[in-house]
Amino acid sequence: MPKPTPATLDEIDRRIIDTLQGDFPLCDRPYAAAAQRLGIEEGELIARLQSMLARKVLTRFGPMFQIERMGGAFVLAAMAVPAAEWDRVNSAVNAFAEVAHNYRRESALATPFNMWFVLATETKEGIAAAVEKIETATGLPVYPFPKLKEYFVEMKLVVRNAGEGA
Amino acid sequence: MSANDDLDRRLIVATQAGLPLVPRPYHALAEQLGTTADEVMVRMNAMEQFNLTVQLYLSDCFYYF
């Protein structure tokens, strides 16, 4: 993944990110309600979100559904991909709608796994089917790592000015 | 699968890329899904009853465990 250019965020952008994480109104005009809390106009909030998405400061702005409570499943999966075959396998894996957050990773330990991604399916049974489809498409084994216990997932970010100490 | 479950599923698909950036996003979703904005809000609230969140993912800062 290419390293993103550092984002240029002004004070209002930073307040938008800080304020909207974890809380967005459910009402007829939610952007207007959120904008009011931020002391800006509805149109400005929408325009700033559009701009941050276009600049890839934000990669998504939308609801996070608890798909596991609705019968769906998330599983971390890994593959050991030979360097010479990386591009082919990467394209094949990314073509599946069930795949998200695909990263090439290195490890100090002697693990052969260098490609890690998350499989998300509508049913728990869908994971095995997705693994099989990816194995067929790539010709390589896919190793799912089902979680034993969930400790902590939520991450909220506080956006500061460069040089502003913690 | 009940009609409600199907609406939940379609709502997830419809918001996968994000919430529409229009003044009335729930109305826009309702129109797209053939339902009412009230129903969309009720479903979204029910689906996220533990955690009604709008997440902002900052590039290069999303972690899975």
Short mmCIF file of C-alpha atoms in Angstrom, two decimals:
data_model
loop_
_atom_site.label_atom_id
_atom_site.label_comp_id
_atom_site.label_asym_id
_atom_site.label_seq_id
_atom_site.Cartn_x
_atom_site.Cartn_y
_atom_site.Cartn_z
CA MET A 1 0.00 0.00 0.00
CA PRO A 2 1.57 3.35 -0.97
CA LYS A 3 2.30 5.61 1.94
CA PRO A 4 -0.34 8.37 2.03
CA THR A 5 0.78 11.97 1.97
CA PRO A 6 0.31 13.61 5.36
CA ALA A 7 -3.15 15.13 5.46
CA THR A 8 -3.65 18.85 5.74
CA LEU A 9 -6.45 19.39 8.20
CA ASP A 10 -7.57 22.69 9.54
CA GLU A 11 -9.11 23.18 12.94
CA ILE A 12 -12.68 22.59 11.71
CA ASP A 13 -11.70 19.34 9.93
CA ARG A 14 -10.11 18.12 13.14
CA ARG A 15 -13.17 19.00 15.18
CA ILE A 16 -15.40 17.20 12.66
CA ILE A 17 -13.33 14.02 13.01
CA ASP A 18 -13.17 14.27 16.79
CA THR A 19 -16.88 15.03 17.17
CA LEU A 20 -18.48 12.61 14.71
CA GLN A 21 -16.65 9.45 15.75
CA GLY A 22 -19.04 7.18 17.52
CA ASP A 23 -21.97 9.54 17.36
CA PHE A 24 -24.04 10.65 14.42
CA PRO A 25 -27.66 11.80 14.68
CA LEU A 26 -30.63 9.77 13.45
CA CYS A 27 -33.05 12.46 12.34
CA ASP A 28 -34.36 14.01 9.14
CA ARG A 29 -31.35 16.23 8.59
CA PRO A 30 -28.49 14.64 10.52
CA TYR A 31 -25.78 16.73 8.86
CA ALA A 32 -27.63 19.90 9.85
CA ALA A 33 -27.90 18.66 13.44
CA ALA A 34 -24.23 17.66 13.58
CA ALA A 35 -23.18 20.93 11.93
CA GLN A 36 -25.07 22.91 14.52
CA ARG A 37 -23.11 21.19 17.28
CA LEU A 38 -19.92 22.12 15.45
CA GLY A 39 -21.03 25.69 14.89
CA ILE A 40 -20.92 25.44 11.10
CA GLU A 41 -23.48 25.21 8.28
CA GLU A 42 -24.92 21.91 7.03
CA GLY A 43 -23.50 22.54 3.53
CA GLU A 44 -20.04 23.19 4.92
CA LEU A 45 -20.04 19.94 6.91
CA ILE A 46 -21.07 17.94 3.83
CA ALA A 47 -18.50 19.73 1.66
CA ARG A 48 -15.73 19.12 4.21
CA LEU A 49 -16.60 15.42 4.51
CA GLN A 50 -16.60 15.16 0.70
CA SER A 51 -13.23 16.89 0.57
CA MET A 52 -11.68 14.67 3.27
CA LEU A 53 -12.98 11.58 1.46
CA ALA A 54 -11.64 12.85 -1.87
CA ARG A 55 -8.24 13.51 -0.26
CA LYS A 56 -8.37 10.05 1.38
CA VAL A 57 -8.05 11.62 4.81
CA LEU A 58 -11.16 9.59 5.51
CA THR A 59 -11.60 6.29 3.76
CA ARG A 60 -15.24 5.87 4.72
CA PHE A 61 -17.93 7.81 6.49
CA GLY A 62 -20.85 5.62 7.41
CA PRO A 63 -22.49 3.36 9.97
CA MET A 64 -20.65 0.37 11.42
CA PHE A 65 -23.12 -2.44 11.75
CA GLN A 66 -22.63 -5.24 14.23
CA ILE A 67 -22.78 -7.94 11.61
CA GLU A 68 -21.86 -10.69 14.05
CA ARG A 69 -25.01 -9.95 16.06
CA MET A 70 -26.95 -10.33 12.83
CA GLY A 71 -25.58 -13.77 12.01
CA GLY A 72 -22.65 -12.63 9.92
CA ALA A 73 -19.00 -13.39 10.52
CA PHE A 74 -15.59 -11.74 10.40
CA VAL A 75 -12.43 -13.85 10.30
CA LEU A 76 -8.81 -12.82 9.98
CA ALA A 77 -7.07 -14.90 7.30
CA ALA A 78 -3.52 -15.26 6.08
CA MET A 79 -1.69 -16.63 3.07
CA ALA A 80 1.95 -17.39 2.32
CA VAL A 81 2.42 -15.79 -1.08
CA PRO A 82 5.70 -16.27 -3.02
CA ALA A 83 7.17 -12.87 -3.93
CA ALA A 84 7.15 -13.68 -7.66
CA GLU A 85 3.42 -14.40 -7.52
CA TRP A 86 2.46 -11.47 -5.34
CA ASP A 87 0.69 -9.31 -7.95
CA ARG A 88 -1.32 -12.14 -9.43
CA VAL A 89 -2.46 -13.46 -6.05
CA ASN A 90 -3.12 -9.97 -4.71
CA SER A 91 -5.44 -9.11 -7.62
CA ALA A 92 -7.23 -12.44 -7.35
CA VAL A 93 -7.79 -12.03 -3.59
CA ASN A 94 -8.94 -8.42 -3.84
CA ALA A 95 -11.52 -9.37 -6.48
CA PHE A 96 -13.62 -11.08 -3.79
CA ALA A 97 -16.32 -8.94 -2.18
CA GLU A 98 -15.78 -10.87 1.08
CA VAL A 99 -12.21 -9.55 1.40
CA ALA A 100 -11.37 -6.34 3.27
CA HIS A 101 -8.26 -4.77 4.73
CA ASN A 102 -5.74 -6.76 2.76
CA TYR A 103 -2.19 -5.99 3.93
CA ARG A 104 1.26 -7.23 3.05
CA ARG A 105 3.04 -7.70 6.36
CA GLU A 106 6.46 -8.74 7.49
CA SER A 107 7.41 -10.51 10.70
CA ALA A 108 10.54 -10.89 12.78
CA LEU A 109 9.44 -14.44 13.48
CA ALA A 110 9.88 -17.21 10.98
CA THR A 111 6.29 -17.21 9.75
CA PRO A 112 5.62 -17.85 6.08
CA PHE A 113 2.52 -15.66 6.18
CA ASN A 114 2.92 -12.35 4.38
CA MET A 115 -0.63 -11.55 3.20
CA TRP A 116 -3.26 -10.85 5.82
CA PHE A 117 -6.85 -9.85 5.26
CA VAL A 118 -10.28 -9.97 6.84
CA LEU A 119 -13.10 -12.10 5.47
CA ALA A 120 -16.59 -10.77 6.12
CA THR A 121 -19.60 -12.89 5.21
CA GLU A 122 -23.33 -12.73 5.81
CA THR A 123 -23.40 -16.11 7.55
CA LYS A 124 -20.90 -18.01 9.69
CA GLU A 125 -20.92 -20.81 7.11
CA GLY A 126 -19.95 -18.31 4.42
CA ILE A 127 -16.37 -18.15 5.75
CA ALA A 128 -15.51 -21.70 4.70
CA ALA A 129 -17.05 -21.11 1.28
CA ALA A 130 -15.05 -17.89 0.83
CA VAL A 131 -11.82 -19.64 1.85
CA GLU A 132 -12.48 -22.36 -0.71
CA LYS A 133 -13.23 -19.85 -3.49
CA ILE A 134 -10.02 -17.92 -2.81
CA GLU A 135 -7.99 -21.14 -2.73
CA THR A 136 -9.45 -22.17 -6.07
CA ALA A 137 -8.79 -18.76 -7.63
CA THR A 138 -5.22 -18.44 -6.35
CA GLY A 139 -4.06 -22.04 -6.18
CA LEU A 140 -2.69 -21.32 -2.70
CA PRO A 141 -3.98 -22.32 0.74
CA VAL A 142 -5.84 -19.76 2.85
CA TYR A 143 -5.50 -20.04 6.63
CA PRO A 144 -8.37 -18.60 8.67
CA PHE A 145 -7.59 -17.44 12.22
CA PRO A 146 -10.94 -17.45 14.02
CA LYS A 147 -10.96 -15.40 17.16
CA LEU A 148 -11.20 -17.09 20.53
CA LYS A 149 -12.13 -14.00 22.47
CA GLU A 150 -12.72 -10.37 21.62
CA TYR A 151 -10.96 -7.99 23.98
CA PHE A 152 -11.19 -4.53 22.50
CA VAL A 153 -12.07 -3.25 19.09
CA GLU A 154 -13.14 0.33 19.25
CA MET A 155 -10.61 2.90 18.22
CA LYS A 156 -11.23 6.58 18.39
CA LEU A 157 -8.67 9.04 17.20
CA VAL A 158 -7.95 12.48 18.50
CA VAL A 159 -6.54 14.65 15.76
CA ARG A 160 -3.92 17.17 16.80
CA ASN A 161 -1.80 19.72 15.06
CA ALA A 162 1.67 18.55 14.12
CA GLY A 163 3.95 19.48 17.00
CA GLU A 164 1.10 19.71 19.47
CA GLY A 165 2.27 17.48 22.31
CA ALA A 166 0.15 14.85 24.05
CA MET B 1 -35.44 -14.76 5.73
CA SER B 2 -38.05 -12.29 6.94
CA ALA B 3 -38.75 -8.98 5.24
CA ASN B 4 -37.09 -7.21 8.18
CA ASP B 5 -33.93 -9.26 7.93
CA ASP B 6 -33.83 -8.59 4.24
CA LEU B 7 -34.19 -4.85 4.79
CA ASP B 8 -31.34 -4.98 7.33
CA ARG B 9 -29.19 -6.79 4.82
CA ARG B 10 -30.04 -4.36 2.03
CA LEU B 11 -29.35 -1.44 4.35
CA ILE B 12 -25.88 -2.79 5.10
CA VAL B 13 -25.18 -3.22 1.41
CA ALA B 14 -26.54 0.25 0.62
CA THR B 15 -24.31 1.91 3.24
CA GLN B 16 -21.21 -0.19 2.62
CA ALA B 17 -19.50 2.67 0.80
CA GLY B 18 -20.75 5.12 3.42
CA LEU B 19 -23.71 7.25 4.39
CA PRO B 20 -24.98 9.37 1.45
CA LEU B 21 -23.52 12.88 1.69
CA VAL B 22 -26.80 14.65 1.04
CA PRO B 23 -28.89 16.74 3.47
CA ARG B 24 -31.39 13.91 4.00
CA PRO B 25 -29.31 10.73 3.84
CA TYR B 26 -31.90 8.48 5.49
CA HIS B 27 -34.54 9.65 2.99
CA ALA B 28 -32.12 8.93 0.15
CA LEU B 29 -31.54 5.40 1.49
CA ALA B 30 -35.29 4.90 1.95
CA GLU B 31 -35.98 5.87 -1.64
CA GLN B 32 -33.25 3.55 -2.87
CA LEU B 33 -34.59 0.65 -0.78
CA GLY B 34 -38.30 1.25 -1.37
CA THR B 35 -39.16 2.05 2.24
CA THR B 36 -39.64 5.10 4.47
CA ALA B 37 -36.99 7.24 6.15
CA ASP B 38 -38.57 6.44 9.53
CA GLU B 39 -38.17 2.72 8.84
CA VAL B 40 -34.52 3.26 7.84
CA MET B 41 -33.84 5.13 11.08
CA VAL B 42 -35.65 2.50 13.16
CA ARG B 43 -33.72 -0.31 11.48
CA MET B 44 -30.40 1.48 11.84
CA ASN B 45 -31.08 2.15 15.48
CA ALA B 46 -32.12 -1.47 16.10
CA MET B 47 -29.14 -2.90 14.26
CA GLU B 48 -26.76 -0.75 16.17
CA GLN B 49 -28.52 -0.83 19.50
CA PHE B 50 -25.32 -1.49 21.39
CA ASN B 51 -23.26 0.98 19.60
CA LEU B 52 -24.73 3.59 17.30
CA THR B 53 -21.60 4.73 15.60
CA VAL B 54 -20.48 6.52 12.57
CA GLN B 55 -16.87 5.61 12.14
CA LEU B 56 -14.28 7.66 10.39
CA TYR B 57 -11.37 5.61 9.24
CA LEU B 58 -8.23 7.63 8.83
CA SER B 59 -6.08 6.32 6.02
CA ASP B 60 -3.18 4.25 7.27
CA CYS B 61 -4.69 4.10 10.76
CA PHE B 62 -7.17 1.26 10.65
CA TYR B 63 -6.27 -1.74 12.73
CA TYR B 64 -7.84 -5.16 13.01
CA PHE B 65 -7.13 -7.53 15.85
#
